[in-house]
mmCIF file of C-alpha atoms in Angstrom:
data_model
loop_
_atom_site.group_PDB
_atom_site.id
_atom_site.type_symbol
_atom_site.label_atom_id
_atom_site.label_comp_id
_atom_site.label_asym_id
_atom_site.label_seq_id
_atom_site.Cartn_x
_atom_site.Cartn_y
_atom_site.Cartn_z
ATOM 1 C CA MET H 1 172.675 77.153 119.607
ATOM 2 C CA GLU H 2 173.231 77.165 115.868
ATOM 3 C CA LEU H 3 170.068 77.796 113.845
ATOM 4 C CA LYS H 4 168.815 74.895 111.756
ATOM 5 C CA LYS H 5 168.274 75.555 108.066
ATOM 6 C CA ILE H 6 165.335 74.313 106.017
ATOM 7 C CA ALA H 7 166.198 72.605 102.716
ATOM 8 C CA LEU H 8 165.407 75.674 100.579
ATOM 9 C CA ASN H 9 167.132 78.241 102.805
ATOM 10 C CA ASP H 10 169.309 79.470 99.903
ATOM 11 C CA VAL H 11 166.314 79.662 97.544
ATOM 12 C CA HIS H 12 164.494 81.996 99.947
ATOM 13 C CA GLU H 13 167.554 84.172 100.398
ATOM 14 C CA ALA H 14 167.864 84.423 96.597
ATOM 15 C CA LEU H 15 164.194 85.478 96.451
ATOM 16 C CA GLY H 16 165.072 88.384 98.754
ATOM 17 C CA ALA H 17 163.480 87.025 101.919
ATOM 18 C CA LYS H 18 164.299 88.647 105.226
ATOM 19 C CA MET H 19 165.378 85.668 107.330
ATOM 20 C CA VAL H 20 164.857 85.548 111.100
ATOM 21 C CA PRO H 21 165.343 82.968 113.875
ATOM 22 C CA PHE H 22 162.041 81.171 114.563
ATOM 23 C CA ALA H 23 161.597 78.006 116.656
ATOM 24 C CA GLY H 24 165.302 77.219 116.255
ATOM 25 C CA TYR H 25 165.245 77.606 112.461
ATOM 26 C CA ASN H 26 166.372 80.318 110.061
ATOM 27 C CA MET H 27 163.020 81.221 108.492
ATOM 28 C CA PRO H 28 161.674 83.708 105.914
ATOM 29 C CA VAL H 29 159.572 86.323 107.741
ATOM 30 C CA ARG H 30 158.743 88.402 104.641
ATOM 31 C CA TYR H 31 159.741 88.916 100.998
ATOM 32 C CA SER H 32 157.973 92.196 100.151
ATOM 33 C CA SER H 33 155.684 93.478 102.907
ATOM 34 C CA ASP H 34 153.389 91.718 105.374
ATOM 35 C CA LEU H 35 150.422 93.661 103.983
ATOM 36 C CA ASP H 36 151.115 92.732 100.357
ATOM 37 C CA GLU H 37 151.701 89.088 101.255
ATOM 38 C CA HIS H 38 148.583 88.916 103.454
ATOM 39 C CA ASN H 39 146.406 90.317 100.645
ATOM 40 C CA THR H 40 147.983 87.949 98.111
ATOM 41 C CA VAL H 41 146.779 84.954 100.152
ATOM 42 C CA ARG H 42 143.317 86.423 100.801
ATOM 43 C CA ASN H 43 142.756 87.320 97.121
ATOM 44 C CA ALA H 44 144.948 85.044 94.960
ATOM 45 C CA VAL H 45 147.513 82.414 95.972
ATOM 46 C CA GLY H 46 150.688 82.326 98.041
ATOM 47 C CA ILE H 47 153.232 79.687 99.005
ATOM 48 C CA PHE H 48 154.690 79.350 102.492
ATOM 49 C CA ASP H 49 157.705 77.169 103.187
ATOM 50 C CA VAL H 50 156.855 75.686 106.581
ATOM 51 C CA SER H 51 159.425 72.910 106.473
ATOM 52 C CA HIS H 52 160.368 73.637 110.087
ATOM 53 C CA MET H 53 157.278 71.666 111.204
ATOM 54 C CA GLY H 54 157.854 68.203 112.660
ATOM 55 C CA GLU H 55 156.599 64.854 111.333
ATOM 56 C CA PHE H 56 156.509 61.579 113.279
ATOM 57 C CA MET H 57 155.525 58.212 111.781
ATOM 58 C CA LEU H 58 153.764 55.652 113.998
ATOM 59 C CA ARG H 59 153.393 52.104 112.680
ATOM 60 C CA GLY H 60 152.119 48.781 113.980
ATOM 61 C CA PRO H 61 149.004 47.139 115.443
ATOM 62 C CA LYS H 62 149.173 49.297 118.585
ATOM 63 C CA ALA H 63 149.742 52.640 116.816
ATOM 64 C CA LEU H 64 146.120 53.753 117.242
ATOM 65 C CA ASP H 65 146.101 52.739 120.923
ATOM 66 C CA LEU H 66 149.129 54.947 121.564
ATOM 67 C CA ILE H 67 147.564 57.903 119.731
ATOM 68 C CA GLN H 68 144.319 57.425 121.667
ATOM 69 C CA HIS H 69 146.198 57.565 124.959
ATOM 70 C CA ILE H 70 148.358 60.629 124.260
ATOM 71 C CA THR H 71 145.907 62.802 122.282
ATOM 72 C CA SER H 72 142.645 64.407 123.376
ATOM 73 C CA ASN H 73 140.599 63.819 120.213
ATOM 74 C CA ASP H 74 139.158 60.465 119.167
ATOM 75 C CA ALA H 75 141.440 59.127 116.442
ATOM 76 C CA SER H 76 139.373 55.933 116.129
ATOM 77 C CA LYS H 77 136.949 58.024 114.052
ATOM 78 C CA LEU H 78 139.605 58.502 111.338
ATOM 79 C CA ALA H 79 139.469 56.588 108.049
ATOM 80 C CA ASP H 80 142.330 56.350 105.552
ATOM 81 C CA GLY H 81 142.888 59.749 103.931
ATOM 82 C CA LYS H 82 141.421 61.697 106.849
ATOM 83 C CA VAL H 83 143.188 64.276 109.063
ATOM 84 C CA GLN H 84 142.289 65.284 112.617
ATOM 85 C CA TYR H 85 143.213 68.309 114.716
ATOM 86 C CA SER H 86 144.148 67.310 118.265
ATOM 87 C CA CYS H 87 146.405 68.094 121.201
ATOM 88 C CA PHE H 88 148.686 66.299 123.651
ATOM 89 C CA PRO H 89 147.326 67.071 127.142
ATOM 90 C CA ASN H 90 150.023 67.032 129.819
ATOM 91 C CA GLU H 91 149.691 65.589 133.326
ATOM 92 C CA GLU H 92 149.137 69.008 134.943
ATOM 93 C CA GLY H 93 146.136 70.118 132.878
ATOM 94 C CA GLY H 94 148.030 72.080 130.218
ATOM 95 C CA ILE H 95 148.968 71.287 126.625
ATOM 96 C CA VAL H 96 152.240 69.722 125.469
ATOM 97 C CA ASP H 97 151.436 70.728 121.876
ATOM 98 C CA ASP H 98 148.646 70.902 119.325
ATOM 99 C CA LEU H 99 149.035 68.688 116.281
ATOM 100 C CA LEU H 100 147.517 67.055 113.216
ATOM 101 C CA VAL H 101 146.935 63.284 113.038
ATOM 102 C CA TYR H 102 146.991 61.722 109.544
ATOM 103 C CA ARG H 103 145.699 58.178 109.038
ATOM 104 C CA LEU H 104 147.772 56.677 106.210
ATOM 105 C CA GLY H 105 146.532 53.131 106.850
ATOM 106 C CA GLU H 106 145.023 50.925 109.533
ATOM 107 C CA GLU H 107 148.419 50.563 111.213
ATOM 108 C CA GLU H 108 150.203 53.689 109.946
ATOM 109 C CA TYR H 109 149.779 57.284 111.119
ATOM 110 C CA MET H 110 151.664 60.550 110.748
ATOM 111 C CA LEU H 111 151.669 63.192 113.474
ATOM 112 C CA VAL H 112 152.504 66.768 112.424
ATOM 113 C CA VAL H 113 153.771 68.888 115.323
ATOM 114 C CA ASN H 114 155.042 72.414 115.910
ATOM 115 C CA ALA H 115 158.678 73.165 115.147
ATOM 116 C CA SER H 116 159.414 74.623 118.583
ATOM 117 C CA ASN H 117 158.202 71.405 120.235
ATOM 118 C CA ILE H 118 159.731 68.662 118.066
ATOM 119 C CA ASP H 119 162.162 67.391 120.716
ATOM 120 C CA LYS H 120 159.664 67.764 123.573
ATOM 121 C CA ASP H 121 156.915 66.006 121.589
ATOM 122 C CA TRP H 122 159.217 63.203 120.452
ATOM 123 C CA ALA H 123 160.167 62.536 124.077
ATOM 124 C CA TRP H 124 156.476 62.639 125.070
ATOM 125 C CA VAL H 125 155.406 60.099 122.421
ATOM 126 C CA ASN H 126 158.303 57.800 123.336
ATOM 127 C CA LYS H 127 157.528 58.062 127.060
ATOM 128 C CA TYR H 128 154.106 56.491 126.547
ATOM 129 C CA ASN H 129 155.164 53.945 123.899
ATOM 130 C CA THR H 130 154.975 50.887 126.146
ATOM 131 C CA GLU H 131 153.500 48.521 123.523
ATOM 132 C CA GLY H 132 156.282 48.496 120.935
ATOM 133 C CA VAL H 133 154.845 50.872 118.337
ATOM 134 C CA GLU H 134 157.410 51.548 115.618
ATOM 135 C CA LEU H 135 158.256 55.269 115.849
ATOM 136 C CA GLU H 136 160.203 57.278 113.289
ATOM 137 C CA ASN H 137 161.014 60.975 113.483
ATOM 138 C CA ILE H 138 161.221 62.106 109.843
ATOM 139 C CA SER H 139 161.205 65.848 110.610
ATOM 140 C CA ASP H 140 164.710 66.487 109.236
ATOM 141 C CA GLU H 141 163.997 64.590 105.999
ATOM 142 C CA MET H 142 160.792 66.365 104.977
ATOM 143 C CA SER H 143 159.877 69.698 103.435
ATOM 144 C CA LEU H 144 156.395 71.167 103.719
ATOM 145 C CA PHE H 145 154.798 73.829 101.523
ATOM 146 C CA ALA H 146 151.487 75.474 102.378
ATOM 147 C CA VAL H 147 149.900 76.806 99.204
ATOM 148 C CA GLN H 148 146.996 78.982 100.294
ATOM 149 C CA GLY H 149 144.404 81.259 98.726
ATOM 150 C CA PRO H 150 141.244 81.179 96.564
ATOM 151 C CA LYS H 151 143.192 80.489 93.360
ATOM 152 C CA THR H 152 145.128 77.519 94.748
ATOM 153 C CA VAL H 153 143.162 74.765 92.964
ATOM 154 C CA GLU H 154 143.570 76.453 89.557
ATOM 155 C CA ALA H 155 147.270 76.994 90.189
ATOM 156 C CA LEU H 156 148.090 73.459 91.388
ATOM 157 C CA GLN H 157 145.745 71.188 89.399
ATOM 158 C CA PRO H 158 147.987 71.131 86.284
ATOM 159 C CA LEU H 159 150.736 69.583 88.446
ATOM 160 C CA THR H 160 148.820 66.452 89.520
ATOM 161 C CA LYS H 161 146.110 63.933 88.619
ATOM 162 C CA LEU H 162 144.837 64.046 92.207
ATOM 163 C CA ASP H 163 141.369 65.647 92.317
ATOM 164 C CA LEU H 164 142.173 68.837 94.210
ATOM 165 C CA ALA H 165 138.765 70.481 93.751
ATOM 166 C CA GLY H 166 137.079 67.400 95.202
ATOM 167 C CA MET H 167 139.341 67.199 98.250
ATOM 168 C CA VAL H 168 137.294 68.286 101.265
ATOM 169 C CA TYR H 169 138.709 70.093 104.297
ATOM 170 C CA TYR H 170 140.805 67.874 106.574
ATOM 171 C CA THR H 171 141.336 65.081 104.069
ATOM 172 C CA PHE H 172 144.455 64.175 102.064
ATOM 173 C CA ASP H 173 145.609 62.078 99.153
ATOM 174 C CA LYS H 174 148.940 60.658 98.116
ATOM 175 C CA GLY H 175 150.246 60.467 94.577
ATOM 176 C CA GLU H 176 152.348 62.040 91.859
ATOM 177 C CA PHE H 177 152.790 65.795 92.110
ATOM 178 C CA ALA H 178 155.031 67.902 89.856
ATOM 179 C CA GLY H 179 156.608 64.679 88.555
ATOM 180 C CA VAL H 180 157.487 63.440 92.055
ATOM 181 C CA GLN H 181 155.979 60.190 93.396
ATOM 182 C CA ASP H 182 154.342 59.607 96.815
ATOM 183 C CA VAL H 183 153.674 63.250 97.653
ATOM 184 C CA ILE H 184 151.093 63.856 100.384
ATOM 185 C CA VAL H 185 148.680 66.667 99.482
ATOM 186 C CA SER H 186 146.292 67.636 102.269
ATOM 187 C CA ALA H 187 143.404 70.095 102.379
ATOM 188 C CA THR H 188 144.457 71.639 105.654
ATOM 189 C CA GLY H 189 145.672 75.139 106.250
ATOM 190 C CA TYR H 190 146.254 77.912 108.738
ATOM 191 C CA THR H 191 144.918 80.908 106.827
ATOM 192 C CA GLY H 192 141.168 80.478 106.348
ATOM 193 C CA SER H 193 141.549 81.122 102.615
ATOM 194 C CA GLY H 194 141.584 77.508 101.454
ATOM 195 C CA GLY H 195 144.476 75.625 99.946
ATOM 196 C CA PHE H 196 146.731 72.649 100.465
ATOM 197 C CA GLU H 197 149.787 71.503 102.388
ATOM 198 C CA ILE H 198 152.297 69.509 100.380
ATOM 199 C CA TYR H 199 154.739 67.082 102.033
ATOM 200 C CA VAL H 200 157.824 66.142 100.004
ATOM 201 C CA LYS H 201 161.238 64.696 100.735
ATOM 202 C CA ASN H 202 163.998 67.285 101.001
ATOM 203 C CA GLU H 203 165.709 66.024 97.839
ATOM 204 C CA ASP H 204 162.538 66.803 95.839
ATOM 205 C CA ALA H 205 161.757 70.121 97.548
ATOM 206 C CA LYS H 206 163.428 72.464 95.054
ATOM 207 C CA LYS H 207 161.831 70.760 92.048
ATOM 208 C CA VAL H 208 158.354 70.907 93.621
ATOM 209 C CA PHE H 209 158.734 74.496 94.860
ATOM 210 C CA GLU H 210 159.867 75.720 91.430
ATOM 211 C CA ALA H 211 157.034 73.833 89.706
ATOM 212 C CA ILE H 212 154.469 75.447 92.036
ATOM 213 C CA MET H 213 155.942 78.915 91.458
ATOM 214 C CA GLU H 214 155.852 78.381 87.679
ATOM 215 C CA ALA H 215 152.315 76.932 87.621
ATOM 216 C CA GLY H 216 151.072 79.713 89.871
ATOM 217 C CA LYS H 217 152.657 82.544 87.895
ATOM 218 C CA GLU H 218 149.528 83.317 85.843
ATOM 219 C CA HIS H 219 147.468 83.373 89.064
ATOM 220 C CA GLY H 220 149.743 85.881 90.788
ATOM 221 C CA ILE H 221 151.495 83.488 93.161
ATOM 222 C CA LYS H 222 154.066 84.947 95.551
ATOM 223 C CA PRO H 223 156.228 83.457 98.291
ATOM 224 C CA ILE H 224 154.808 84.376 101.707
ATOM 225 C CA GLY H 225 156.636 84.728 105.022
ATOM 226 C CA LEU H 226 155.832 84.112 108.669
ATOM 227 C CA GLY H 227 154.706 87.727 109.182
ATOM 228 C CA ALA H 228 151.643 87.336 106.969
ATOM 229 C CA ARG H 229 151.082 83.801 108.263
ATOM 230 C CA ASP H 230 150.554 85.321 111.697
ATOM 231 C CA THR H 231 148.077 88.013 110.601
ATOM 232 C CA LEU H 232 146.149 85.492 108.471
ATOM 233 C CA ARG H 233 145.775 82.945 111.283
ATOM 234 C CA LEU H 234 144.892 85.653 113.792
ATOM 235 C CA GLU H 235 141.992 86.907 111.676
ATOM 236 C CA MET H 236 140.637 83.349 111.829
ATOM 237 C CA GLY H 237 141.258 82.986 115.561
ATOM 238 C CA PHE H 238 143.589 79.978 115.104
ATOM 239 C CA CYS H 239 145.788 79.280 118.150
ATOM 240 C CA LEU H 240 149.559 79.574 117.980
ATOM 241 C CA TYR H 241 151.424 77.340 120.413
ATOM 242 C CA GLY H 242 153.586 79.377 122.765
ATOM 243 C CA ASN H 243 151.251 82.379 122.475
ATOM 244 C CA ASP H 244 147.634 81.291 122.905
ATOM 245 C CA ILE H 245 148.162 77.773 124.261
ATOM 246 C CA ASN H 246 151.052 76.336 126.262
ATOM 247 C CA ASP H 247 152.008 73.952 129.077
ATOM 248 C CA THR H 248 149.754 75.826 131.520
ATOM 249 C CA THR H 249 146.600 76.412 129.421
ATOM 250 C CA SER H 250 143.861 73.806 129.556
ATOM 251 C CA PRO H 251 142.286 72.782 126.229
ATOM 252 C CA LEU H 252 138.896 73.626 127.783
ATOM 253 C CA GLU H 253 140.028 77.167 128.614
ATOM 254 C CA ALA H 254 141.435 77.502 125.095
ATOM 255 C CA GLY H 255 138.092 76.707 123.463
ATOM 256 C CA LEU H 256 139.346 73.281 122.404
ATOM 257 C CA GLY H 257 136.588 71.332 124.151
ATOM 258 C CA TRP H 258 135.544 70.148 120.679
ATOM 259 C CA ILE H 259 138.792 68.151 120.372
ATOM 260 C CA THR H 260 138.633 66.848 123.964
ATOM 261 C CA LYS H 261 136.665 63.582 123.929
ATOM 262 C CA PHE H 262 135.898 62.067 127.333
ATOM 263 C CA ASP H 263 134.491 58.776 126.016
ATOM 264 C CA LYS H 264 138.054 57.432 125.915
ATOM 265 C CA ASP H 265 140.941 57.397 128.377
ATOM 266 C CA PHE H 266 143.769 59.834 127.646
ATOM 267 C CA THR H 267 146.482 61.598 129.622
ATOM 268 C CA ASN H 268 144.929 63.625 132.472
ATOM 269 C CA ALA H 269 141.367 62.930 131.226
ATOM 270 C CA ALA H 270 139.928 62.637 134.766
ATOM 271 C CA ASN H 271 141.200 66.063 135.842
ATOM 272 C CA LEU H 272 140.054 67.737 132.633
ATOM 273 C CA LYS H 273 136.632 66.113 132.975
ATOM 274 C CA ALA H 274 136.369 67.463 136.529
ATOM 275 C CA GLN H 275 137.347 70.903 135.221
ATOM 276 C CA LYS H 276 134.631 70.687 132.566
ATOM 277 C CA GLU H 277 132.010 69.759 135.164
ATOM 278 C CA ALA H 278 133.102 72.531 137.545
ATOM 279 C CA GLY H 279 133.319 75.101 134.741
ATOM 280 C CA VAL H 280 136.460 76.974 133.688
ATOM 281 C CA LYS H 281 137.375 80.277 135.347
ATOM 282 C CA ARG H 282 138.788 81.875 132.196
ATOM 283 C CA LYS H 283 138.376 81.474 128.467
ATOM 284 C CA LEU H 284 140.319 82.309 125.325
ATOM 285 C CA VAL H 285 138.334 84.802 123.242
ATOM 286 C CA GLY H 286 138.699 86.733 120.030
ATOM 287 C CA PHE H 287 138.187 90.481 120.154
ATOM 288 C CA GLU H 288 138.291 93.507 117.896
ATOM 289 C CA MET H 289 139.274 97.016 118.902
ATOM 290 C CA LEU H 290 136.528 99.652 118.867
ATOM 291 C CA GLU H 291 139.137 102.412 119.213
ATOM 292 C CA LYS H 292 142.274 102.985 117.166
ATOM 293 C CA ALA H 293 144.902 100.828 118.821
ATOM 294 C CA ILE H 294 146.961 97.723 118.122
ATOM 295 C CA PRO H 295 146.783 95.052 120.840
ATOM 296 C CA ARG H 296 150.002 93.164 121.558
ATOM 297 C CA ALA H 297 150.815 89.978 123.468
ATOM 298 C CA HIS H 298 150.902 90.469 127.267
ATOM 299 C CA TYR H 299 148.888 93.711 127.232
ATOM 300 C CA GLU H 300 146.399 93.710 130.104
ATOM 301 C CA ILE H 301 142.706 93.278 129.384
ATOM 302 C CA VAL H 302 140.624 95.245 131.918
ATOM 303 C CA ASN H 303 136.958 95.949 132.607
ATOM 304 C CA GLU H 304 135.246 99.341 132.661
ATOM 305 C CA ALA H 305 136.399 99.898 136.252
ATOM 306 C CA GLY H 306 140.032 99.333 135.189
ATOM 307 C CA GLU H 307 140.349 95.983 137.006
ATOM 308 C CA GLN H 308 142.447 93.385 135.202
ATOM 309 C CA ILE H 309 140.293 90.540 133.863
ATOM 310 C CA GLY H 310 142.791 88.951 131.500
ATOM 311 C CA GLU H 311 145.692 89.282 129.097
ATOM 312 C CA VAL H 312 146.217 89.508 125.342
ATOM 313 C CA THR H 313 148.011 86.423 123.963
ATOM 314 C CA SER H 314 148.199 87.476 120.281
ATOM 315 C CA GLY H 315 147.323 90.771 118.612
ATOM 316 C CA THR H 316 147.831 92.670 115.381
ATOM 317 C CA MET H 317 146.400 95.240 113.000
ATOM 318 C CA SER H 318 144.102 93.202 110.752
ATOM 319 C CA PRO H 319 144.973 93.957 107.110
ATOM 320 C CA SER H 320 141.560 92.682 105.949
ATOM 321 C CA MET H 321 139.538 94.664 108.489
ATOM 322 C CA GLY H 322 141.702 97.737 109.020
ATOM 323 C CA LYS H 323 141.437 97.521 112.799
ATOM 324 C CA GLY H 324 143.226 95.994 115.764
ATOM 325 C CA VAL H 325 142.243 92.386 116.538
ATOM 326 C CA GLY H 326 143.500 89.788 118.952
ATOM 327 C CA LEU H 327 143.119 86.717 121.109
ATOM 328 C CA GLY H 328 143.337 86.699 124.875
ATOM 329 C CA TYR H 329 142.185 85.009 128.052
ATOM 330 C CA VAL H 330 139.454 86.732 130.065
ATOM 331 C CA THR H 331 137.464 85.716 133.136
ATOM 332 C CA THR H 332 134.415 83.704 132.087
ATOM 333 C CA GLU H 333 131.857 86.453 132.772
ATOM 334 C CA TYR H 334 133.475 88.603 130.061
ATOM 335 C CA SER H 335 133.804 85.797 127.491
ATOM 336 C CA LYS H 336 130.435 86.090 125.734
ATOM 337 C CA PRO H 337 130.453 87.659 122.235
ATOM 338 C CA GLY H 338 129.407 91.290 122.524
ATOM 339 C CA SER H 339 131.068 91.774 125.927
ATOM 340 C CA GLU H 340 132.779 95.139 126.243
ATOM 341 C CA VAL H 341 136.372 94.996 127.459
ATOM 342 C CA PHE H 342 139.359 97.347 127.361
ATOM 343 C CA VAL H 343 142.947 96.728 126.312
ATOM 344 C CA ARG H 344 145.543 98.699 128.256
ATOM 345 C CA VAL H 345 147.810 100.201 125.592
ATOM 346 C CA ARG H 346 150.646 102.306 127.059
ATOM 347 C CA ASN H 347 148.604 103.084 130.185
ATOM 348 C CA LYS H 348 145.489 104.021 128.189
ATOM 349 C CA ASP H 349 142.441 101.755 128.330
ATOM 350 C CA MET H 350 141.169 101.341 124.771
ATOM 351 C CA LYS H 351 137.691 99.916 124.156
ATOM 352 C CA ALA H 352 137.286 96.507 122.513
ATOM 353 C CA GLN H 353 134.553 93.957 121.991
ATOM 354 C CA VAL H 354 134.604 90.178 122.345
ATOM 355 C CA VAL H 355 133.543 88.568 119.049
ATOM 356 C CA LYS H 356 132.582 85.089 117.889
ATOM 357 C CA LEU H 357 135.364 83.336 115.961
ATOM 358 C CA PRO H 358 136.493 83.680 113.267
ATOM 359 C CA ILE H 359 137.223 87.363 113.863
ATOM 360 C CA LEU H 360 137.192 87.963 110.104
ATOM 361 C CA LYS H 361 133.722 87.075 108.832
ATOM 362 C CA LYS H 362 133.467 85.764 105.279
#
């Protein structure tokens, strides 16, 4: 299969990005080094081009009903300008995808889904659209920039009249940005360092990207690749679809009970409710290494006796903490913060400790 290209593919290549295949797209993984880019976002401001993400528009009087049926969270609680984290539960107890739900109006919503799942998710939404909701897949028309870091407001405010400092987490506004009309600016993010995600049409992407880079120059802005995106999200304990959640992981096992609302009927709600009442057998936890080792996906997690109690789903060397950190599923008795576990690294069992999320404490 030929790799898809995001609108600014050539811009990233000109900036010296190392490009790699990711979720079917040719994507920038790094420009300088993962460590430098990670620290830029934690201490100043960085811009990620995450235009590979998918966007679906749902319109009409039954749009909310459809969202309520296919997502686990309660979208009826949304007001205009609010965003909600949610997931599509499948019929077998796993997760089709995790997503963001934007309420643009009483009868207009935008769903933002993972790049690797665009086709699967589009089919899923259409499968349950029995009430004539108007659906539009605008994924190939949109670019998305995540501008993240403590200096983001200072860097971006000169580009818009929208009140960025007053925009609280998980809300958005729509207006003029960098001279372009109808840009969605949302206070969401995947790094834990604050910032905004900016949705623009592909034809305006270069203009907006260049304006952000120029406005951010005095604040030390740099383009950031997927490598640092992964270490940043891991320090916060944010799930990555395909690693930490997938078609076989229940939202309750994944610690997503807070987005699983049983006071409404959604796909597979009865089975998930029964699972909640019975108690899950395993849980997704964050952990930090107590010995010098880097945990990697699929490494075994064992107890003191060397018996396997789980598996690492994501792991890295934390640039902010200078130690190995990760996420993984463990049997419930080992899931409490403070529990001692061991990660089997090249046949050596290295000591680790389960910690409360986020792994990186402010």
